[in-house]
CSV table of C-alpha atoms in Angstrom, one decimal:
chain,number,residue,atom,x,y,z
A,50,UNK,CA,64.8,124.0,115.7
A,51,UNK,CA,62.1,126.3,117.9
A,52,UNK,CA,59.5,128.7,116.5
A,53,UNK,CA,60.4,132.2,116.3
A,54,UNK,CA,58.6,134.9,117.5
A,55,UNK,CA,56.9,136.5,114.9
A,56,UNK,CA,55.7,140.8,115.5
A,57,UNK,CA,54.0,141.7,112.5
A,58,UNK,CA,54.4,146.5,111.7
A,59,UNK,CA,51.2,147.3,110.5
A,60,UNK,CA,49.6,150.6,109.5
A,61,UNK,CA,47.3,152.7,107.2
A,62,UNK,CA,48.4,152.4,103.5
A,63,UNK,CA,51.8,155.2,103.4
A,64,UNK,CA,52.4,156.4,107.4
A,65,UNK,CA,56.2,154.7,107.3
A,66,UNK,CA,55.8,150.7,108.0
A,67,UNK,CA,59.0,150.2,106.0
A,68,UNK,CA,60.6,152.5,107.7
A,69,UNK,CA,60.1,151.5,110.3
A,70,UNK,CA,60.8,148.2,109.4
A,71,UNK,CA,64.5,148.7,108.3
A,72,UNK,CA,65.2,151.1,111.1
A,73,UNK,CA,64.5,147.7,113.1
A,74,UNK,CA,66.2,145.6,111.3
A,75,UNK,CA,68.5,147.4,111.3
A,76,UNK,CA,68.9,147.8,115.6
A,77,UNK,CA,68.1,143.9,116.0
A,78,UNK,CA,71.1,143.9,113.6
A,79,UNK,CA,73.6,145.5,115.7
A,80,UNK,CA,72.7,143.5,118.9
A,81,UNK,CA,72.9,140.3,116.3
A,82,UNK,CA,69.6,138.9,115.6
A,83,UNK,CA,69.2,136.9,113.3
A,84,UNK,CA,66.2,138.3,111.3
A,85,UNK,CA,63.3,137.2,108.6
A,86,UNK,CA,61.1,139.1,107.4
A,87,UNK,CA,58.1,139.3,106.0
A,88,UNK,CA,56.2,141.7,103.3
A,89,UNK,CA,52.2,140.8,103.0
A,90,UNK,CA,52.2,142.6,99.1
A,91,UNK,CA,48.4,142.6,97.9
A,92,UNK,CA,47.7,143.3,95.0
A,93,UNK,CA,51.6,140.7,93.7
A,94,UNK,CA,54.8,141.9,92.9
A,95,UNK,CA,56.4,142.2,88.6
A,96,UNK,CA,58.8,140.4,88.9
A,97,UNK,CA,62.0,140.9,88.8
A,98,UNK,CA,65.5,140.0,87.9
A,99,UNK,CA,67.9,138.6,90.2
A,100,UNK,CA,70.0,137.6,87.6
A,101,UNK,CA,68.0,138.4,84.2
A,102,UNK,CA,68.1,134.8,82.6
A,103,UNK,CA,66.9,133.0,85.3
A,104,UNK,CA,64.4,135.5,85.0
A,105,UNK,CA,63.1,133.6,82.0
A,106,UNK,CA,62.9,130.5,83.8
A,107,UNK,CA,59.6,131.7,85.7
A,108,UNK,CA,58.4,133.4,82.2
A,109,UNK,CA,59.0,129.7,80.9
A,110,UNK,CA,56.3,128.1,83.8
A,111,UNK,CA,58.6,126.9,86.3
A,112,UNK,CA,56.4,125.9,89.1
A,113,UNK,CA,59.9,126.9,91.7
A,114,UNK,CA,63.1,129.9,90.5
A,115,UNK,CA,65.6,129.0,92.4
A,116,UNK,CA,69.3,131.0,91.7
A,117,UNK,CA,71.8,130.0,93.8
A,118,UNK,CA,75.2,131.8,94.4
A,119,UNK,CA,77.9,131.9,96.6
A,120,UNK,CA,75.9,134.4,99.7
A,121,UNK,CA,72.2,134.6,98.1
A,122,UNK,CA,70.2,132.3,97.3
A,123,UNK,CA,66.8,133.3,95.7
A,124,UNK,CA,63.6,131.2,95.5
A,125,UNK,CA,60.4,132.2,93.2
A,126,UNK,CA,57.8,129.2,94.3
A,127,UNK,CA,54.1,130.0,92.2
A,128,UNK,CA,51.2,129.3,93.8
A,129,UNK,CA,47.4,127.9,94.0
A,130,UNK,CA,46.6,129.9,96.6
A,131,UNK,CA,48.5,132.5,99.3
A,132,UNK,CA,50.2,131.1,102.2
A,133,UNK,CA,49.4,132.0,105.6
A,134,UNK,CA,52.3,134.0,108.2
A,135,UNK,CA,51.9,130.2,110.5
A,136,UNK,CA,53.9,128.3,107.0
A,137,UNK,CA,56.0,130.9,105.5
A,138,UNK,CA,57.4,130.5,109.0
A,139,UNK,CA,57.7,127.1,108.8
A,140,UNK,CA,59.5,127.0,105.8
A,141,UNK,CA,61.9,129.5,107.0
A,142,UNK,CA,65.9,128.4,108.1
A,143,UNK,CA,66.7,129.4,111.6
A,144,UNK,CA,66.2,133.1,112.8
A,145,UNK,CA,65.5,134.0,116.5
A,146,UNK,CA,62.7,136.5,115.0
A,147,UNK,CA,60.4,137.3,112.2
A,148,UNK,CA,59.0,141.1,111.8
A,149,UNK,CA,56.0,141.4,109.3
A,150,UNK,CA,55.8,144.1,107.1
A,151,UNK,CA,51.3,144.3,106.7
A,152,UNK,CA,49.5,141.6,108.0
A,153,UNK,CA,47.4,143.4,109.6
A,154,UNK,CA,44.2,140.5,109.8
A,155,UNK,CA,46.5,138.2,111.0
A,156,UNK,CA,47.2,137.0,114.8
A,157,UNK,CA,50.7,138.1,115.5
A,158,UNK,CA,51.1,140.6,118.1
A,159,UNK,CA,51.4,144.2,116.4
A,160,UNK,CA,53.0,146.8,116.3
A,161,UNK,CA,50.7,149.6,114.7
A,162,UNK,CA,52.4,152.8,113.3
A,163,UNK,CA,50.6,156.5,113.2
A,164,UNK,CA,51.7,159.3,111.7
A,165,UNK,CA,49.3,162.8,112.1
A,166,UNK,CA,49.7,163.2,109.0
A,167,UNK,CA,48.3,160.8,107.5
A,168,UNK,CA,45.1,160.5,110.2
A,169,UNK,CA,44.1,160.0,113.9
A,170,UNK,CA,42.8,157.2,114.2
A,171,UNK,CA,44.4,153.9,114.5
A,172,UNK,CA,43.9,150.9,112.7
A,173,UNK,CA,43.9,147.8,115.8
A,174,UNK,CA,42.8,147.8,118.8
A,175,UNK,CA,44.7,148.0,122.4
A,176,UNK,CA,44.6,144.3,122.8
A,177,UNK,CA,46.3,143.9,119.3
A,178,UNK,CA,48.9,146.0,120.1
A,179,UNK,CA,52.3,145.0,122.3
A,180,UNK,CA,53.4,148.9,120.8
A,181,UNK,CA,52.8,152.4,118.8
A,182,UNK,CA,54.9,153.9,116.5
A,183,UNK,CA,53.7,157.2,116.4
A,184,UNK,CA,54.9,161.2,116.3
A,185,UNK,CA,50.9,162.3,118.4
A,186,UNK,CA,49.7,160.8,121.4
A,187,UNK,CA,46.9,157.5,121.2
A,188,UNK,CA,44.8,157.2,124.2
A,189,UNK,CA,45.6,154.3,124.7
A,190,UNK,CA,47.1,152.0,127.0
A,191,UNK,CA,49.9,150.0,125.1
A,192,UNK,CA,53.6,151.6,124.6
A,193,UNK,CA,53.8,154.6,122.3
A,194,UNK,CA,56.8,155.4,120.9
A,195,UNK,CA,58.6,158.1,118.7
A,196,UNK,CA,58.8,157.2,115.3
A,197,UNK,CA,62.3,156.7,115.1
A,198,UNK,CA,62.7,155.5,118.2
A,199,UNK,CA,64.0,151.6,117.4
A,200,UNK,CA,65.8,151.3,120.0
A,201,UNK,CA,63.1,151.9,122.8
A,202,UNK,CA,61.4,148.9,120.4
A,203,UNK,CA,64.1,147.2,120.1
A,204,UNK,CA,64.2,147.2,123.7
A,205,UNK,CA,60.3,146.1,124.9
A,206,UNK,CA,60.6,143.1,121.1
A,207,UNK,CA,64.1,141.9,123.3
A,208,UNK,CA,62.0,141.8,127.2
A,209,UNK,CA,58.6,140.6,126.0
A,210,UNK,CA,60.8,137.6,122.8
A,211,UNK,CA,64.4,137.5,122.9
A,212,UNK,CA,65.3,136.9,126.3
A,213,UNK,CA,65.5,133.1,127.3
B,89,UNK,CA,57.3,113.0,99.4
B,90,UNK,CA,59.7,111.9,96.9
B,91,UNK,CA,63.6,113.4,95.7
B,92,UNK,CA,62.0,114.2,92.7
B,93,UNK,CA,65.2,113.5,89.5
B,94,UNK,CA,67.7,116.7,89.4
B,95,UNK,CA,69.0,117.1,85.5
B,96,UNK,CA,71.8,119.4,85.0
B,97,UNK,CA,71.5,122.0,81.0
B,98,UNK,CA,75.4,122.1,81.4
B,99,UNK,CA,77.9,124.0,78.7
B,100,UNK,CA,80.7,126.6,77.3
B,101,UNK,CA,79.4,130.1,78.4
B,102,UNK,CA,76.9,131.7,75.8
B,103,UNK,CA,76.4,128.9,74.1
B,104,UNK,CA,72.6,128.7,74.1
B,105,UNK,CA,72.0,126.8,78.4
B,106,UNK,CA,69.8,129.3,79.4
B,107,UNK,CA,67.6,129.3,75.8
B,108,UNK,CA,67.4,124.9,75.3
B,109,UNK,CA,66.4,125.7,79.2
B,110,UNK,CA,62.9,127.4,78.1
B,111,UNK,CA,62.2,125.1,75.2
B,112,UNK,CA,63.0,122.6,78.1
B,113,UNK,CA,60.8,123.7,80.8
B,114,UNK,CA,57.7,124.5,78.1
B,115,UNK,CA,57.7,121.3,77.4
B,116,UNK,CA,57.9,120.0,80.9
B,117,UNK,CA,54.8,121.5,81.1
B,118,UNK,CA,53.1,121.3,78.2
B,119,UNK,CA,52.8,117.6,79.3
B,120,UNK,CA,51.4,118.9,82.9
B,121,UNK,CA,54.3,118.3,85.4
B,122,UNK,CA,55.8,120.4,88.5
B,123,UNK,CA,59.2,121.8,87.0
B,124,UNK,CA,62.4,124.3,89.1
B,125,UNK,CA,64.4,125.2,88.2
B,126,UNK,CA,68.0,126.2,89.1
B,127,UNK,CA,70.5,128.7,88.5
B,128,UNK,CA,74.1,128.7,89.4
B,129,UNK,CA,75.3,132.5,88.9
B,130,UNK,CA,79.4,132.0,90.3
B,131,UNK,CA,78.9,135.2,90.4
B,132,UNK,CA,76.8,136.5,92.8
B,133,UNK,CA,73.6,138.2,91.3
B,134,UNK,CA,72.4,141.8,92.2
B,135,UNK,CA,69.4,142.7,94.2
B,136,UNK,CA,67.0,143.1,92.1
B,137,UNK,CA,63.5,144.4,93.1
B,138,UNK,CA,60.0,141.7,93.3
B,139,UNK,CA,58.6,144.7,95.2
B,140,UNK,CA,61.0,148.0,95.8
B,141,UNK,CA,59.4,148.3,99.6
B,142,UNK,CA,60.7,144.3,100.2
B,143,UNK,CA,64.0,145.1,99.0
B,144,UNK,CA,64.9,148.1,102.0
B,145,UNK,CA,64.8,144.8,104.4
B,146,UNK,CA,67.5,143.2,103.0
B,147,UNK,CA,69.6,146.4,102.7
B,148,UNK,CA,69.2,147.0,106.4
B,149,UNK,CA,70.6,144.1,106.9
B,150,UNK,CA,68.1,140.7,106.8
B,151,UNK,CA,68.6,138.0,106.2
B,152,UNK,CA,65.8,135.7,105.1
B,153,UNK,CA,63.6,138.3,103.2
B,154,UNK,CA,60.3,136.7,102.2
B,155,UNK,CA,57.4,138.4,99.6
B,156,UNK,CA,54.4,136.7,100.0
B,157,UNK,CA,51.2,137.6,97.4
B,158,UNK,CA,48.0,135.9,96.6
B,159,UNK,CA,50.4,133.7,93.1
B,160,UNK,CA,53.9,133.6,94.0
B,161,UNK,CA,56.6,133.6,97.0
B,162,UNK,CA,59.6,134.9,96.8
B,163,UNK,CA,62.6,134.3,99.5
B,164,UNK,CA,66.3,135.7,99.8
B,165,UNK,CA,68.6,133.9,101.8
B,166,UNK,CA,71.4,135.1,103.2
B,167,UNK,CA,74.3,133.2,103.1
B,168,UNK,CA,77.2,132.1,104.5
B,169,UNK,CA,79.0,129.8,102.2
B,170,UNK,CA,76.9,128.3,99.1
B,171,UNK,CA,74.4,126.0,99.4
B,172,UNK,CA,74.7,122.4,97.5
B,173,UNK,CA,72.3,121.3,94.7
B,174,UNK,CA,71.7,118.6,97.4
B,175,UNK,CA,71.1,120.7,100.2
B,176,UNK,CA,69.3,123.3,97.9
B,177,UNK,CA,66.8,120.1,96.4
B,178,UNK,CA,65.4,120.3,99.5
B,179,UNK,CA,64.3,123.4,100.8
B,180,UNK,CA,61.9,122.1,97.4
B,181,UNK,CA,58.2,122.1,97.4
B,182,UNK,CA,56.9,118.9,95.6
B,183,UNK,CA,57.7,119.0,92.3
B,184,UNK,CA,58.3,116.0,89.3
B,185,UNK,CA,61.4,116.9,88.1
B,186,UNK,CA,64.5,119.2,88.9
B,187,UNK,CA,66.6,121.1,85.7
B,188,UNK,CA,69.4,123.3,86.9
B,189,UNK,CA,71.3,125.5,84.5
B,190,UNK,CA,74.9,125.1,85.3
B,191,UNK,CA,76.9,122.3,87.9
B,192,UNK,CA,78.9,121.1,85.1
B,193,UNK,CA,81.2,120.2,88.7
B,194,UNK,CA,77.8,118.8,90.1
B,195,UNK,CA,77.2,114.6,90.5
B,196,UNK,CA,73.7,115.1,88.9
B,197,UNK,CA,73.2,113.1,85.0
B,198,UNK,CA,73.2,115.6,82.8
B,199,UNK,CA,73.0,117.5,79.3
B,200,UNK,CA,75.6,119.2,77.6
B,201,UNK,CA,74.3,122.6,75.1
B,202,UNK,CA,77.6,122.7,73.3
B,203,UNK,CA,77.6,124.7,69.5
B,204,UNK,CA,79.4,125.4,66.3
B,205,UNK,CA,79.9,128.9,66.6
B,206,UNK,CA,81.1,128.2,70.1
B,207,UNK,CA,83.9,125.9,69.8
B,208,UNK,CA,84.0,122.4,68.7
B,209,UNK,CA,84.9,120.7,72.5
B,210,UNK,CA,83.1,119.2,75.4
B,211,UNK,CA,83.1,120.1,78.6
B,212,UNK,CA,81.7,116.9,80.3
B,213,UNK,CA,82.8,113.1,80.1
B,214,UNK,CA,80.7,111.0,78.1
B,215,UNK,CA,80.1,108.9,81.1
B,216,UNK,CA,78.5,112.1,82.4
B,217,UNK,CA,76.2,112.5,79.5
B,218,UNK,CA,72.9,111.6,79.9
B,219,UNK,CA,72.8,113.7,76.4
B,220,UNK,CA,73.7,116.6,74.2
B,221,UNK,CA,71.9,118.9,72.6
B,222,UNK,CA,73.9,120.7,69.3
B,223,UNK,CA,74.5,121.7,66.1
B,224,UNK,CA,77.4,119.3,64.9
B,225,UNK,CA,77.8,115.5,65.1
B,226,UNK,CA,80.3,114.6,68.5
B,227,UNK,CA,81.9,111.4,68.5
B,228,UNK,CA,80.6,110.2,71.9
B,229,UNK,CA,78.2,107.1,72.9
B,230,UNK,CA,75.3,109.9,73.6
B,231,UNK,CA,72.1,110.3,72.4
B,232,UNK,CA,72.6,113.6,70.2
B,233,UNK,CA,69.2,116.8,69.5
B,234,UNK,CA,69.1,119.7,67.2
B,235,UNK,CA,69.6,122.7,69.4
B,236,UNK,CA,65.4,123.2,69.6
B,237,UNK,CA,64.5,119.8,70.5
B,238,UNK,CA,62.5,119.6,73.5
B,239,UNK,CA,60.6,116.9,71.8
B,240,UNK,CA,62.9,115.3,72.3
B,241,UNK,CA,64.5,115.4,74.9
B,242,UNK,CA,62.0,115.4,76.9
B,243,UNK,CA,60.5,112.2,75.8
B,244,UNK,CA,64.4,110.9,76.9
B,245,UNK,CA,63.8,112.7,80.2
B,246,UNK,CA,59.7,110.9,80.7
B,247,UNK,CA,61.9,107.7,78.9
B,248,UNK,CA,64.9,108.0,82.0
B,249,UNK,CA,63.2,109.8,85.1
B,250,UNK,CA,59.4,110.5,85.0
B,251,UNK,CA,57.8,107.0,84.5
B,252,UNK,CA,56.9,105.5,87.3
């Protein structure tokens, strides 16, 4: 099983990372790729309820709670320390591409989302970026796409990472 | 990494399987074991929200959605077919014991929960069972425990599966 390419969608908070993620996922799925997505939640997340019963297992102290259904498998692991992106990717099933939301300090190629309403600066340096998704012009030598140009960005991803 | 023992807690619906699971998990954790639990949800579960944003990834079609936080890792995989118990166990991190809620048709040693208020019959045959948790007397040659005797049941699990 070859390692899939891992691309990080980054940007300041509330800039529209999830919105772009959703558009990229839809476009990649439309083209038939198997996609995994990883959301970096630095604040920890609330334990919600894929099947309320089973979540009682977690509250009772289970280190790894699994819910298995005919079409989905949900797993929540309790961790002693946060896993690195590479450690997470190593546990994934076989996919063609992994998109992360966040991991701005990771070492993966990045697409930065930038919106004028949230500021004019960029989080990343030119050499970290493979693309910008933005509604303003930035003075960097990186391909720049409209915020909703998932097709253009996926064309770039295909060219860089998904062709044999 | 040795395969952990896998024990299934089974019984008719609403008999109290989750309640017993929770008690067993607490008792196993009190004794310092690493525990994984698997809930068999034959009806499929609702997609709920460990971090609402990320669950939009799933709705957009992501085949494998991960949420990573400092103390927990959540993964939801879309499946073409239901995984077997052995396939699921093979994906788990290193634990001392796996308890399943359900999998009455699986081939793992079983603890059946039985309550007079839900009927007098048993789901399993004598040779499938390692224990009964019940508020009534059954005429089977299997150790029988009170419904809340997690300590007694875990003593049995230790003796059968957890001692070197």
